[in-house]
Amino acid sequence: MRAGVFRKVPAGAAGYTPVIRDQGIAMGSLHSMRVMIVENDDLNATLLQLQLEREGLQVVGVADTVQSALEMIDRLQPQLAFLDFCLADNEDSTPVAEVLAARGIPFLVATGMEVARLPAVFDAGAKLAKPYMGSDLRRALLKVLQPE
């Protein structure tokens, strides 16, 4: 398939057919990959889930605290994680990133602060500055899943 060509993949969990834009890289590797979301805001988590499913990923769970995220990693064994840096009750996702990095599970982190201010453990993943667009998310997914 030529780069820049859209192709359809089988219907996702939400019941619609996601369309993945081929970037000259094997985007099919995203299809059905199990991903967990760590996000304390329900609306943001829902919107992110829709974006990820549109890219062909299978969202297996959403955690809103560090503790629930750590339990989810053990129980669901995700292949990828998307983290919001700032969580409720003055928590941040640093402990989650540490576990993911130690286990070799790729992750992305989104933050409203300057990405350079994130703790060093987040260098193991891809960083997104909020607000971000779908194309930014796609590039970050490719970066973390197919490092150079």
JSON list of N, CA and C in Angstrom, two decimals, residues 52-110:
[
{"chain": "A", "resi": 52, "resn": "LEU", "atom": "N", "xyz": [-8.26, 6.42, 20.40]},
{"chain": "A", "resi": 52, "resn": "LEU", "atom": "CA", "xyz": [-7.42, 5.22, 20.32]},
{"chain": "A", "resi": 52, "resn": "LEU", "atom": "C", "xyz": [-8.12, 4.11, 19.55]},
{"chain": "A", "resi": 53, "resn": "GLU", "atom": "N", "xyz": [-9.42, 3.94, 19.77]},
{"chain": "A", "resi": 53, "resn": "GLU", "atom": "CA", "xyz": [-10.16, 2.93, 19.02]},
{"chain": "A", "resi": 53, "resn": "GLU", "atom": "C", "xyz": [-10.19, 3.28, 17.54]},
{"chain": "A", "resi": 54, "resn": "ARG", "atom": "N", "xyz": [-10.26, 4.55, 17.23]},
{"chain": "A", "resi": 54, "resn": "ARG", "atom": "CA", "xyz": [-10.24, 4.98, 15.83]},
{"chain": "A", "resi": 54, "resn": "ARG", "atom": "C", "xyz": [-8.91, 4.60, 15.18]},
{"chain": "A", "resi": 55, "resn": "GLU", "atom": "N", "xyz": [-7.84, 4.55, 15.96]},
{"chain": "A", "resi": 55, "resn": "GLU", "atom": "CA", "xyz": [-6.53, 4.15, 15.45]},
{"chain": "A", "resi": 55, "resn": "GLU", "atom": "C", "xyz": [-6.39, 2.63, 15.39]},
{"chain": "A", "resi": 56, "resn": "GLY", "atom": "N", "xyz": [-7.43, 1.90, 15.82]},
{"chain": "A", "resi": 56, "resn": "GLY", "atom": "CA", "xyz": [-7.40, 0.45, 15.75]},
{"chain": "A", "resi": 56, "resn": "GLY", "atom": "C", "xyz": [-7.01, -0.25, 17.02]},
{"chain": "A", "resi": 57, "resn": "LEU", "atom": "N", "xyz": [-6.78, 0.50, 18.09]},
{"chain": "A", "resi": 57, "resn": "LEU", "atom": "CA", "xyz": [-6.40, -0.09, 19.37]},
{"chain": "A", "resi": 57, "resn": "LEU", "atom": "C", "xyz": [-7.61, -0.60, 20.13]},
{"chain": "A", "resi": 58, "resn": "GLN", "atom": "N", "xyz": [-7.39, -1.56, 21.01]},
{"chain": "A", "resi": 58, "resn": "GLN", "atom": "CA", "xyz": [-8.46, -2.09, 21.85]},
{"chain": "A", "resi": 58, "resn": "GLN", "atom": "C", "xyz": [-8.23, -1.59, 23.28]},
{"chain": "A", "resi": 59, "resn": "VAL", "atom": "N", "xyz": [-9.08, -0.71, 23.77]},
{"chain": "A", "resi": 59, "resn": "VAL", "atom": "CA", "xyz": [-8.94, -0.19, 25.13]},
{"chain": "A", "resi": 59, "resn": "VAL", "atom": "C", "xyz": [-9.49, -1.24, 26.08]},
{"chain": "A", "resi": 60, "resn": "VAL", "atom": "N", "xyz": [-8.60, -1.76, 26.95]},
{"chain": "A", "resi": 60, "resn": "VAL", "atom": "CA", "xyz": [-9.00, -2.84, 27.85]},
{"chain": "A", "resi": 60, "resn": "VAL", "atom": "C", "xyz": [-9.38, -2.34, 29.24]},
{"chain": "A", "resi": 61, "resn": "GLY", "atom": "N", "xyz": [-9.07, -1.08, 29.55]},
{"chain": "A", "resi": 61, "resn": "GLY", "atom": "CA", "xyz": [-9.44, -0.56, 30.85]},
{"chain": "A", "resi": 61, "resn": "GLY", "atom": "C", "xyz": [-9.02, 0.88, 31.03]},
{"chain": "A", "resi": 62, "resn": "VAL", "atom": "N", "xyz": [-9.73, 1.54, 31.96]},
{"chain": "A", "resi": 62, "resn": "VAL", "atom": "CA", "xyz": [-9.42, 2.93, 32.31]},
{"chain": "A", "resi": 62, "resn": "VAL", "atom": "C", "xyz": [-9.24, 2.98, 33.82]},
{"chain": "A", "resi": 63, "resn": "ALA", "atom": "N", "xyz": [-8.11, 3.49, 34.26]},
{"chain": "A", "resi": 63, "resn": "ALA", "atom": "CA", "xyz": [-7.83, 3.66, 35.69]},
{"chain": "A", "resi": 63, "resn": "ALA", "atom": "C", "xyz": [-7.80, 5.15, 36.00]},
{"chain": "A", "resi": 64, "resn": "ASP", "atom": "N", "xyz": [-8.29, 5.51, 37.19]},
{"chain": "A", "resi": 64, "resn": "ASP", "atom": "CA", "xyz": [-8.29, 6.93, 37.55]},
{"chain": "A", "resi": 64, "resn": "ASP", "atom": "C", "xyz": [-7.38, 7.26, 38.72]},
{"chain": "A", "resi": 65, "resn": "THR", "atom": "N", "xyz": [-6.71, 6.25, 39.27]},
{"chain": "A", "resi": 65, "resn": "THR", "atom": "CA", "xyz": [-5.75, 6.47, 40.36]},
{"chain": "A", "resi": 65, "resn": "THR", "atom": "C", "xyz": [-4.50, 5.63, 40.09]},
{"chain": "A", "resi": 66, "resn": "VAL", "atom": "N", "xyz": [-3.43, 5.96, 40.79]},
{"chain": "A", "resi": 66, "resn": "VAL", "atom": "CA", "xyz": [-2.19, 5.19, 40.66]},
{"chain": "A", "resi": 66, "resn": "VAL", "atom": "C", "xyz": [-2.44, 3.74, 41.09]},
{"chain": "A", "resi": 67, "resn": "GLN", "atom": "N", "xyz": [-3.11, 3.55, 42.22]},
{"chain": "A", "resi": 67, "resn": "GLN", "atom": "CA", "xyz": [-3.35, 2.20, 42.73]},
{"chain": "A", "resi": 67, "resn": "GLN", "atom": "C", "xyz": [-4.14, 1.36, 41.74]},
{"chain": "A", "resi": 68, "resn": "SER", "atom": "N", "xyz": [-5.22, 1.92, 41.20]},
{"chain": "A", "resi": 68, "resn": "SER", "atom": "CA", "xyz": [-6.02, 1.14, 40.25]},
{"chain": "A", "resi": 68, "resn": "SER", "atom": "C", "xyz": [-5.24, 0.87, 38.97]},
{"chain": "A", "resi": 69, "resn": "ALA", "atom": "N", "xyz": [-4.38, 1.80, 38.56]},
{"chain": "A", "resi": 69, "resn": "ALA", "atom": "CA", "xyz": [-3.55, 1.58, 37.37]},
{"chain": "A", "resi": 69, "resn": "ALA", "atom": "C", "xyz": [-2.56, 0.44, 37.60]},
{"chain": "A", "resi": 70, "resn": "LEU", "atom": "N", "xyz": [-1.92, 0.41, 38.76]},
{"chain": "A", "resi": 70, "resn": "LEU", "atom": "CA", "xyz": [-0.95, -0.65, 39.05]},
{"chain": "A", "resi": 70, "resn": "LEU", "atom": "C", "xyz": [-1.64, -2.01, 39.10]},
{"chain": "A", "resi": 71, "resn": "GLU", "atom": "N", "xyz": [-2.82, -2.07, 39.67]},
{"chain": "A", "resi": 71, "resn": "GLU", "atom": "CA", "xyz": [-3.58, -3.32, 39.70]},
{"chain": "A", "resi": 71, "resn": "GLU", "atom": "C", "xyz": [-3.97, -3.74, 38.28]},
{"chain": "A", "resi": 72, "resn": "MET", "atom": "N", "xyz": [-4.34, -2.76, 37.47]},
{"chain": "A", "resi": 72, "resn": "MET", "atom": "CA", "xyz": [-4.77, -3.04, 36.09]},
{"chain": "A", "resi": 72, "resn": "MET", "atom": "C", "xyz": [-3.61, -3.59, 35.26]},
{"chain": "A", "resi": 73, "resn": "ILE", "atom": "N", "xyz": [-2.40, -3.08, 35.49]},
{"chain": "A", "resi": 73, "resn": "ILE", "atom": "CA", "xyz": [-1.24, -3.58, 34.76]},
{"chain": "A", "resi": 73, "resn": "ILE", "atom": "C", "xyz": [-1.06, -5.07, 35.01]},
{"chain": "A", "resi": 74, "resn": "ASP", "atom": "N", "xyz": [-1.17, -5.47, 36.26]},
{"chain": "A", "resi": 74, "resn": "ASP", "atom": "CA", "xyz": [-1.02, -6.89, 36.61]},
{"chain": "A", "resi": 74, "resn": "ASP", "atom": "C", "xyz": [-2.16, -7.73, 36.07]},
{"chain": "A", "resi": 75, "resn": "ARG", "atom": "N", "xyz": [-3.38, -7.24, 36.18]},
{"chain": "A", "resi": 75, "resn": "ARG", "atom": "CA", "xyz": [-4.56, -8.01, 35.82]},
{"chain": "A", "resi": 75, "resn": "ARG", "atom": "C", "xyz": [-4.77, -8.10, 34.30]},
{"chain": "A", "resi": 76, "resn": "LEU", "atom": "N", "xyz": [-4.58, -6.98, 33.59]},
{"chain": "A", "resi": 76, "resn": "LEU", "atom": "CA", "xyz": [-4.92, -6.93, 32.17]},
{"chain": "A", "resi": 76, "resn": "LEU", "atom": "C", "xyz": [-3.73, -7.09, 31.23]},
{"chain": "A", "resi": 77, "resn": "GLN", "atom": "N", "xyz": [-2.53, -6.93, 31.77]},
{"chain": "A", "resi": 77, "resn": "GLN", "atom": "CA", "xyz": [-1.31, -7.05, 30.97]},
{"chain": "A", "resi": 77, "resn": "GLN", "atom": "C", "xyz": [-1.41, -6.31, 29.64]},
{"chain": "A", "resi": 78, "resn": "PRO", "atom": "N", "xyz": [-1.55, -4.98, 29.71]},
{"chain": "A", "resi": 78, "resn": "PRO", "atom": "CA", "xyz": [-1.66, -4.20, 28.48]},
{"chain": "A", "resi": 78, "resn": "PRO", "atom": "C", "xyz": [-0.37, -4.24, 27.67]},
{"chain": "A", "resi": 79, "resn": "GLN", "atom": "N", "xyz": [-0.51, -4.00, 26.38]},
{"chain": "A", "resi": 79, "resn": "GLN", "atom": "CA", "xyz": [0.65, -3.92, 25.49]},
{"chain": "A", "resi": 79, "resn": "GLN", "atom": "C", "xyz": [1.12, -2.47, 25.33]},
{"chain": "A", "resi": 80, "resn": "LEU", "atom": "N", "xyz": [0.30, -1.54, 25.79]},
{"chain": "A", "resi": 80, "resn": "LEU", "atom": "CA", "xyz": [0.55, -0.11, 25.64]},
{"chain": "A", "resi": 80, "resn": "LEU", "atom": "C", "xyz": [-0.27, 0.60, 26.71]},
{"chain": "A", "resi": 81, "resn": "ALA", "atom": "N", "xyz": [0.24, 1.74, 27.19]},
{"chain": "A", "resi": 81, "resn": "ALA", "atom": "CA", "xyz": [-0.52, 2.54, 28.16]},
{"chain": "A", "resi": 81, "resn": "ALA", "atom": "C", "xyz": [-0.47, 4.01, 27.76]},
{"chain": "A", "resi": 82, "resn": "PHE", "atom": "N", "xyz": [-1.56, 4.69, 28.02]},
{"chain": "A", "resi": 82, "resn": "PHE", "atom": "CA", "xyz": [-1.64, 6.13, 27.81]},
{"chain": "A", "resi": 82, "resn": "PHE", "atom": "C", "xyz": [-1.89, 6.76, 29.17]},
{"chain": "A", "resi": 83, "resn": "LEU", "atom": "N", "xyz": [-0.98, 7.62, 29.62]},
{"chain": "A", "resi": 83, "resn": "LEU", "atom": "CA", "xyz": [-1.05, 8.21, 30.95]},
{"chain": "A", "resi": 83, "resn": "LEU", "atom": "C", "xyz": [-1.32, 9.70, 30.89]},
{"chain": "A", "resi": 84, "resn": "ASP", "atom": "N", "xyz": [-2.19, 10.17, 31.76]},
{"chain": "A", "resi": 84, "resn": "ASP", "atom": "CA", "xyz": [-2.27, 11.59, 32.04]},
{"chain": "A", "resi": 84, "resn": "ASP", "atom": "C", "xyz": [-1.30, 11.81, 33.19]},
{"chain": "A", "resi": 85, "resn": "PHE", "atom": "N", "xyz": [-0.51, 12.87, 33.13]},
{"chain": "A", "resi": 85, "resn": "PHE", "atom": "CA", "xyz": [0.48, 13.06, 34.18]},
{"chain": "A", "resi": 85, "resn": "PHE", "atom": "C", "xyz": [-0.18, 13.41, 35.51]},
{"chain": "A", "resi": 86, "resn": "CYS", "atom": "N", "xyz": [-1.02, 14.43, 35.53]},
{"chain": "A", "resi": 86, "resn": "CYS", "atom": "CA", "xyz": [-1.67, 14.88, 36.76]},
{"chain": "A", "resi": 86, "resn": "CYS", "atom": "C", "xyz": [-2.98, 14.13, 36.97]},
{"chain": "A", "resi": 87, "resn": "LEU", "atom": "N", "xyz": [-3.09, 13.48, 38.10]},
{"chain": "A", "resi": 87, "resn": "LEU", "atom": "CA", "xyz": [-4.30, 12.76, 38.46]},
{"chain": "A", "resi": 87, "resn": "LEU", "atom": "C", "xyz": [-4.96, 13.47, 39.64]},
{"chain": "A", "resi": 88, "resn": "ALA", "atom": "N", "xyz": [-6.07, 12.95, 40.11]},
{"chain": "A", "resi": 88, "resn": "ALA", "atom": "CA", "xyz": [-6.79, 13.56, 41.22]},
{"chain": "A", "resi": 88, "resn": "ALA", "atom": "C", "xyz": [-6.01, 13.42, 42.53]},
{"chain": "A", "resi": 89, "resn": "ASP", "atom": "N", "xyz": [-6.41, 14.22, 43.51]},
{"chain": "A", "resi": 89, "resn": "ASP", "atom": "CA", "xyz": [-5.87, 14.14, 44.87]},
{"chain": "A", "resi": 89, "resn": "ASP", "atom": "C", "xyz": [-4.35, 14.30, 44.92]},
{"chain": "A", "resi": 90, "resn": "ASN", "atom": "N", "xyz": [-3.82, 15.18, 44.10]},
{"chain": "A", "resi": 90, "resn": "ASN", "atom": "CA", "xyz": [-2.38, 15.49, 44.05]},
{"chain": "A", "resi": 90, "resn": "ASN", "atom": "C", "xyz": [-1.50, 14.30, 43.67]},
{"chain": "A", "resi": 91, "resn": "GLU", "atom": "N", "xyz": [-2.09, 13.31, 43.03]},
{"chain": "A", "resi": 91, "resn": "GLU", "atom": "CA", "xyz": [-1.31, 12.18, 42.52]},
{"chain": "A", "resi": 91, "resn": "GLU", "atom": "C", "xyz": [-0.79, 12.52, 41.13]},
{"chain": "A", "resi": 92, "resn": "ASP", "atom": "N", "xyz": [0.32, 11.90, 40.76]},
{"chain": "A", "resi": 92, "resn": "ASP", "atom": "CA", "xyz": [0.74, 11.94, 39.37]},
{"chain": "A", "resi": 92, "resn": "ASP", "atom": "C", "xyz": [1.08, 10.53, 38.95]},
{"chain": "A", "resi": 93, "resn": "SER", "atom": "N", "xyz": [1.24, 10.32, 37.66]},
{"chain": "A", "resi": 93, "resn": "SER", "atom": "CA", "xyz": [1.40, 8.96, 37.14]},
{"chain": "A", "resi": 93, "resn": "SER", "atom": "C", "xyz": [2.84, 8.46, 37.13]},
{"chain": "A", "resi": 94, "resn": "THR", "atom": "N", "xyz": [3.74, 9.12, 37.84]},
{"chain": "A", "resi": 94, "resn": "THR", "atom": "CA", "xyz": [5.14, 8.69, 37.88]},
{"chain": "A", "resi": 94, "resn": "THR", "atom": "C", "xyz": [5.30, 7.23, 38.32]},
{"chain": "A", "resi": 95, "resn": "PRO", "atom": "N", "xyz": [4.65, 6.78, 39.42]},
{"chain": "A", "resi": 95, "resn": "PRO", "atom": "CA", "xyz": [4.82, 5.37, 39.81]},
{"chain": "A", "resi": 95, "resn": "PRO", "atom": "C", "xyz": [4.35, 4.39, 38.73]},
{"chain": "A", "resi": 96, "resn": "VAL", "atom": "N", "xyz": [3.33, 4.77, 37.99]},
{"chain": "A", "resi": 96, "resn": "VAL", "atom": "CA", "xyz": [2.83, 3.91, 36.92]},
{"chain": "A", "resi": 96, "resn": "VAL", "atom": "C", "xyz": [3.86, 3.84, 35.80]},
{"chain": "A", "resi": 97, "resn": "ALA", "atom": "N", "xyz": [4.42, 4.99, 35.43]},
{"chain": "A", "resi": 97, "resn": "ALA", "atom": "CA", "xyz": [5.46, 5.02, 34.38]},
{"chain": "A", "resi": 97, "resn": "ALA", "atom": "C", "xyz": [6.67, 4.19, 34.79]},
{"chain": "A", "resi": 98, "resn": "GLU", "atom": "N", "xyz": [7.02, 4.22, 36.07]},
{"chain": "A", "resi": 98, "resn": "GLU", "atom": "CA", "xyz": [8.17, 3.44, 36.54]},
{"chain": "A", "resi": 98, "resn": "GLU", "atom": "C", "xyz": [7.93, 1.94, 36.34]},
{"chain": "A", "resi": 99, "resn": "VAL", "atom": "N", "xyz": [6.74, 1.48, 36.68]},
{"chain": "A", "resi": 99, "resn": "VAL", "atom": "CA", "xyz": [6.41, 0.05, 36.51]},
{"chain": "A", "resi": 99, "resn": "VAL", "atom": "C", "xyz": [6.39, -0.31, 35.03]},
{"chain": "A", "resi": 100, "resn": "LEU", "atom": "N", "xyz": [5.75, 0.53, 34.22]},
{"chain": "A", "resi": 100, "resn": "LEU", "atom": "CA", "xyz": [5.69, 0.26, 32.78]},
{"chain": "A", "resi": 100, "resn": "LEU", "atom": "C", "xyz": [7.08, 0.19, 32.17]},
{"chain": "A", "resi": 101, "resn": "ALA", "atom": "N", "xyz": [7.93, 1.15, 32.51]},
{"chain": "A", "resi": 101, "resn": "ALA", "atom": "CA", "xyz": [9.29, 1.17, 31.97]},
{"chain": "A", "resi": 101, "resn": "ALA", "atom": "C", "xyz": [10.07, -0.06, 32.41]},
{"chain": "A", "resi": 102, "resn": "ALA", "atom": "N", "xyz": [9.93, -0.45, 33.68]},
{"chain": "A", "resi": 102, "resn": "ALA", "atom": "CA", "xyz": [10.64, -1.63, 34.19]},
{"chain": "A", "resi": 102, "resn": "ALA", "atom": "C", "xyz": [10.20, -2.91, 33.49]},
{"chain": "A", "resi": 103, "resn": "ARG", "atom": "N", "xyz": [8.95, -2.97, 33.07]},
{"chain": "A", "resi": 103, "resn": "ARG", "atom": "CA", "xyz": [8.42, -4.16, 32.41]},
{"chain": "A", "resi": 103, "resn": "ARG", "atom": "C", "xyz": [8.53, -4.09, 30.89]},
{"chain": "A", "resi": 104, "resn": "GLY", "atom": "N", "xyz": [9.02, -2.97, 30.38]},
{"chain": "A", "resi": 104, "resn": "GLY", "atom": "CA", "xyz": [9.19, -2.84, 28.94]},
{"chain": "A", "resi": 104, "resn": "GLY", "atom": "C", "xyz": [7.88, -2.61, 28.19]},
{"chain": "A", "resi": 105, "resn": "ILE", "atom": "N", "xyz": [6.88, -2.09, 28.88]},
{"chain": "A", "resi": 105, "resn": "ILE", "atom": "CA", "xyz": [5.59, -1.79, 28.25]},
{"chain": "A", "resi": 105, "resn": "ILE", "atom": "C", "xyz": [5.64, -0.35, 27.74]},
{"chain": "A", "resi": 106, "resn": "PRO", "atom": "N", "xyz": [5.46, -0.14, 26.44]},
{"chain": "A", "resi": 106, "resn": "PRO", "atom": "CA", "xyz": [5.52, 1.22, 25.91]},
{"chain": "A", "resi": 106, "resn": "PRO", "atom": "C", "xyz": [4.37, 2.07, 26.45]},
{"chain": "A", "resi": 107, "resn": "PHE", "atom": "N", "xyz": [4.65, 3.37, 26.60]},
{"chain": "A", "resi": 107, "resn": "PHE", "atom": "CA", "xyz": [3.61, 4.27, 27.09]},
{"chain": "A", "resi": 107, "resn": "PHE", "atom": "C", "xyz": [3.77, 5.66, 26.51]},
{"chain": "A", "resi": 108, "resn": "LEU", "atom": "N", "xyz": [2.66, 6.39, 26.55]},
{"chain": "A", "resi": 108, "resn": "LEU", "atom": "CA", "xyz": [2.60, 7.79, 26.19]},
{"chain": "A", "resi": 108, "resn": "LEU", "atom": "C", "xyz": [2.13, 8.54, 27.42]},
{"chain": "A", "resi": 109, "resn": "VAL", "atom": "N", "xyz": [2.57, 9.77, 27.57]},
{"chain": "A", "resi": 109, "resn": "VAL", "atom": "CA", "xyz": [2.09, 10.61, 28.66]},
{"chain": "A", "resi": 109, "resn": "VAL", "atom": "C", "xyz": [1.64, 11.94, 28.08]},
{"chain": "A", "resi": 110, "resn": "ALA", "atom": "N", "xyz": [0.51, 12.42, 28.56]},
{"chain": "A", "resi": 110, "resn": "ALA", "atom": "CA", "xyz": [0.01, 13.73, 28.15]},
{"chain": "A", "resi": 110, "resn": "ALA", "atom": "C", "xyz": [0.02, 14.65, 29.36]}
]
